[in-house]
Every structure is written in C-alpha cells, then in structure tokens.
C-alpha cells in the first residue's frame, strides 16, 4: 500500500518568513495530493491540492509543488501569519481521491511573533 | 459549501458497551465514505472504505467484527464500535466523496472515550 513520509515534524518560523513542508510517497499510482490544516480537536481543512498532471499550484500565500519522478511534493507558505499556526498534514491517494487518503504524520507549524 | 455532519460529536461509554457514530452528507450524495481514526497528537489513519449498498473494505489490521460499518443510503454511513475498550478511545472522523464532483469533505469528528 501507499506510504507517505512527512518532514519536519515541527517547524518554527518568524512571522513574515516562509515555511516549507515536504512529503514523499511510495505508490507511483497515486495521483491526488491534498494538504490539510488541522486545529486541535477539529476536522482537517483542505488548504490546497494538486493532481499528478500538474507540477505546481498556487493560491495566494500558499503553493504546492509536485515532482512525480522523485515522488515528492511540498507545501510552501509565504508571509506567514500567527493564524497559520496549526498542524499540517499531507496526503496521497489513487483514483483522484476515490481510494481514500494516506496521510503523513503531520507537521506542527509554529509562527513566532 | 458541501457539509458532512457527524453525530455524536463526543461520547463517553463504559467498557464492553457498543457505540454508534453517524456520518451524513447533508447536501450531496456519496456512494463512498471513509472512516478514519486519530489518536492524540497523531495522524489520521484510514480504517475502512464504506460503499453504499455493499460491504465495507477494511484496511489491514482493522477488525471488521469490532468496527461495524453500514452504508445503507447515499447520504448516511454508520460506524459501530462493538464491545468498546479503553484502547478504542480516539477521535473518529468520516469523509464523504461527492458522487457528482468527486470532491472530498470531512465530518466534524466524534471523540470517543471508553471508561
């Protein structure tokens, strides 16, 4: 089955700086890669996703890049703000998400004021 | 936007009892729903895929007789934790795939505490 590795487990950055979280996946058949933000005790919130036919996607301060050959994808957050503090999970799935998601272990992002 | 509702949001039960958690898609139909479990400070782990009108598909290591899943309609899937024990205490989250758009939506989660 799919295995998703996520690094780092904790990331502390100064407010206004950029944050980068990286994930690798093992199943070359995976073709859907979403990123979720989860606050304590709440449901995961989709912040951005990318499909395997695209190399990069951007939405305001958030961007995701995908390297299919190397089987890795990354989340980039620029101009970080205190409200960006949360746990972020990457995930991978086959059939565009219809196979269920395999999640990474999560990254606790801390934005220092 | 599309909404997936879970009920109850939290439940406390005694060891040995069974607990049912409902997952409803409120404004779309879902042939497929997924059940995840999340222990404190850990990631979400896929437990099973619930298919409307057929048997659920369980991930390796998940006991199908302990975690009963029923997906009787296009808007409702239920997870029953049978003979619950303290180690079953966890945050259970469902997600539903909109059969029209393919988009995936998460429920609010249900926190189970077994005493």
Coordinates of C-alpha atoms in Angstrom, one line a residue:
Chain A
X1 CA 0.0 0.0 0.0
X2 CA 0.9 3.7 -0.1
X3 CA 3.3 5.1 2.4
X4 CA 3.6 8.9 3.0
X5 CA 6.6 10.4 4.8
X6 CA 6.4 14.0 6.0
X7 CA 9.1 16.3 7.4
X8 CA 9.7 18.1 9.6
X9 CA 7.5 17.1 12.5
X10 CA 7.8 20.5 14.0
X11 CA 8.7 23.8 12.2
X12 CA 9.1 27.1 13.9
X13 CA 9.4 30.3 11.8
X14 CA 9.3 34.0 12.4
X15 CA 6.2 35.8 11.4
X16 CA 6.5 37.1 7.9
X17 CA 9.0 34.4 6.9
X18 CA 8.3 31.4 4.6
X19 CA 7.6 27.8 5.7
X20 CA 8.2 24.7 3.7
X21 CA 6.9 21.2 4.5
X22 CA 8.0 18.2 2.4
X23 CA 6.4 14.9 1.8
X24 CA 7.3 11.8 -0.2
X25 CA 5.1 9.0 -1.3
X26 CA 5.8 5.4 -2.4
X27 CA 3.0 4.4 -4.8
X28 CA 3.5 5.6 -8.3
X29 CA -0.2 5.1 -9.0
X30 CA -1.1 7.9 -6.5
X31 CA -2.4 10.9 -8.5
X32 CA -4.0 13.2 -5.9
X33 CA -2.1 15.1 -3.3
X34 CA -4.1 17.3 -0.8
X35 CA -2.8 19.3 2.1
X36 CA -4.8 19.8 5.2
X37 CA -4.6 22.2 8.1
X38 CA -6.0 20.9 11.4
X39 CA -6.5 22.8 14.6
X40 CA -6.8 21.0 17.9
X41 CA -9.9 18.9 18.2
X42 CA -11.3 19.9 14.8
X43 CA -11.7 18.4 11.4
X44 CA -9.0 18.7 8.8
X45 CA -9.5 21.7 6.5
X46 CA -8.3 21.3 2.9
X47 CA -6.0 24.2 2.1
X48 CA -4.7 23.2 -1.3
X49 CA -4.4 20.2 -3.5
X50 CA -2.6 19.1 -6.7
X51 CA -3.1 16.4 -9.2
X52 CA -0.4 14.4 -11.0
X53 CA -0.9 16.2 -14.3
X54 CA 0.2 19.5 -12.7
X55 CA 3.7 20.4 -11.4
X56 CA 2.8 23.5 -9.3
X57 CA -0.3 25.2 -8.0
X58 CA -0.6 28.5 -6.1
X59 CA -3.4 30.1 -4.1
X60 CA -2.4 33.5 -2.6
X61 CA 0.2 32.8 0.0
X62 CA 0.1 29.0 -0.4
X63 CA 1.7 26.9 -3.1
X64 CA 2.3 23.2 -3.7
X65 CA 4.8 21.7 -6.0
X66 CA 4.9 18.1 -7.2
X67 CA 7.8 16.1 -8.6
X68 CA 6.3 12.8 -9.9
X69 CA 9.7 11.4 -10.9
X70 CA 11.1 11.8 -7.4
X71 CA 7.7 11.1 -5.8
X72 CA 7.7 14.1 -3.6
X73 CA 5.6 17.1 -3.1
X74 CA 6.0 20.2 -0.9
X75 CA 3.8 22.9 0.7
X76 CA 5.1 26.5 0.7
X77 CA 3.6 29.2 2.8
X78 CA 4.9 32.7 2.3
X79 CA 4.5 35.8 4.6
X80 CA 3.4 33.6 7.5
X81 CA 1.0 34.9 10.0
X82 CA 0.1 33.9 13.6
X83 CA -3.1 32.3 12.4
X84 CA -1.1 29.9 10.2
X85 CA 0.0 28.1 13.4
X86 CA -1.6 24.6 13.3
X87 CA -0.8 21.0 12.4
X88 CA -0.5 20.4 8.6
X89 CA -0.9 17.0 7.0
X90 CA 0.0 16.0 3.5
X91 CA -1.9 13.0 1.9
X92 CA -1.8 10.9 -1.2
X93 CA -4.5 8.9 -2.9
X94 CA -5.1 7.0 -6.1
X95 CA -8.0 7.5 -8.5
X96 CA -8.2 11.2 -7.7
X97 CA -9.1 10.7 -4.1
X98 CA -11.6 7.8 -4.6
X99 CA -9.2 5.3 -2.9
X100 CA -9.1 7.0 0.5
X101 CA -6.3 9.1 1.7
X102 CA -3.0 8.0 3.2
X103 CA -1.8 10.8 5.5
X104 CA 1.7 11.9 6.5
X105 CA 2.4 12.1 10.2
X106 CA 1.9 15.8 10.3
X107 CA 3.9 19.0 10.9
X108 CA 3.3 21.3 13.8
X109 CA 3.9 24.7 12.4
X110 CA 4.6 27.4 15.0
X111 CA 4.7 31.1 13.9
X112 CA 6.7 33.1 16.3
X113 CA 5.5 36.8 16.6
Chain B
X1 CA -20.2 24.6 0.6
X2 CA -21.0 20.9 1.0
X3 CA -21.4 19.7 4.5
X4 CA -20.7 16.4 6.2
X5 CA -22.2 16.0 9.6
X6 CA -21.2 13.6 12.3
X7 CA -23.1 12.6 15.4
X8 CA -22.4 12.4 18.2
X9 CA -19.5 14.9 18.4
X10 CA -18.4 13.3 21.6
X11 CA -19.4 10.3 23.6
X12 CA -18.4 8.6 26.8
X13 CA -19.2 5.0 27.4
X14 CA -18.4 2.1 29.7
X15 CA -16.1 -0.7 28.7
X16 CA -17.9 -3.5 27.0
X17 CA -20.7 -1.4 25.5
X18 CA -21.2 -0.6 21.8
X19 CA -21.3 2.9 20.4
X20 CA -22.7 4.0 17.0
X21 CA -21.4 7.1 15.1
X22 CA -23.3 8.5 12.2
X23 CA -21.9 10.3 9.2
X24 CA -24.3 12.2 7.0
X25 CA -23.7 14.1 3.8
X26 CA -26.3 16.9 4.1
X27 CA -26.4 18.4 0.6
X28 CA -24.9 15.8 -1.7
X29 CA -25.0 12.1 -2.4
X30 CA -22.0 9.9 -1.6
X31 CA -21.5 6.4 -2.9
X32 CA -18.3 6.3 -0.9
X33 CA -17.5 7.4 2.6
X34 CA -14.3 6.8 4.5
X35 CA -13.7 6.3 8.2
X36 CA -10.5 7.5 9.9
X37 CA -9.2 7.2 13.4
X38 CA -6.9 9.8 15.0
X39 CA -5.1 9.2 18.3
X40 CA -3.9 12.3 20.3
X41 CA -1.0 14.1 18.6
X42 CA -1.0 11.5 15.8
X43 CA -2.1 11.5 12.2
X44 CA -5.3 10.2 10.7
X45 CA -5.3 6.5 9.8
X46 CA -7.8 5.2 7.3
X47 CA -9.8 2.4 8.9
X48 CA -12.2 1.4 6.1
X49 CA -14.0 2.5 3.0
X50 CA -17.8 2.4 3.1
X51 CA -19.6 1.7 -0.1
X52 CA -23.3 2.3 -0.4
X53 CA -25.2 -1.0 -0.8
X54 CA -22.2 -3.2 -0.4
X55 CA -19.8 -4.4 2.3
X56 CA -17.1 -2.1 3.6
X57 CA -13.5 -2.5 2.7
X58 CA -11.3 -2.6 5.8
X59 CA -7.6 -1.6 6.0
X60 CA -5.1 -4.1 7.2
X61 CA -5.1 -4.5 10.9
X62 CA -8.6 -3.2 11.4
X63 CA -11.1 -5.7 12.9
X64 CA -14.2 -5.8 10.8
X65 CA -16.2 -7.5 13.5
X66 CA -15.3 -4.9 16.0
X67 CA -15.8 -1.8 13.8
X68 CA -19.1 -2.5 12.0
X69 CA -19.8 -0.2 9.1
X70 CA -23.2 0.2 7.4
X71 CA -23.8 2.4 4.4
X72 CA -27.5 1.9 3.8
X73 CA -28.2 5.1 1.8
X74 CA -26.4 7.6 -0.4
X75 CA -26.3 10.1 2.5
X76 CA -25.6 8.0 5.6
X77 CA -22.8 5.7 6.8
X78 CA -22.6 4.5 10.4
X79 CA -19.7 3.1 12.4
X80 CA -20.4 0.9 15.4
X81 CA -17.6 0.2 17.8
X82 CA -18.7 -3.0 19.4
X83 CA -17.6 -4.1 22.9
X84 CA -15.6 -0.9 23.3
X85 CA -12.4 -0.9 25.4
X86 CA -10.3 2.0 26.7
X87 CA -7.8 1.5 23.9
X88 CA -10.6 2.3 21.4
X89 CA -10.8 5.8 22.8
X90 CA -9.9 8.1 19.9
X91 CA -11.2 10.8 17.5
X92 CA -13.1 9.1 14.7
X93 CA -13.6 11.2 11.5
X94 CA -15.5 10.4 8.4
X95 CA -15.2 11.8 5.0
X96 CA -17.6 11.6 2.1
X97 CA -16.9 11.8 -1.7
X98 CA -19.5 13.8 -3.6
X99 CA -20.5 11.5 -6.4
X100 CA -21.3 14.4 -8.7
X101 CA -18.0 16.3 -8.4
X102 CA -15.6 13.8 -6.7
X103 CA -14.8 16.4 -4.0
X104 CA -14.0 15.1 -0.6
X105 CA -15.4 16.6 2.6
X106 CA -14.7 15.7 6.2
X107 CA -17.1 15.5 9.1
X108 CA -16.5 17.3 12.3
X109 CA -15.3 14.2 14.1
X110 CA -16.5 12.2 17.0
X111 CA -14.5 11.9 20.2
X112 CA -15.0 8.6 21.9
X113 CA -13.9 8.0 25.5
X114 CA -14.2 4.5 26.9
X115 CA -14.0 4.2 30.7

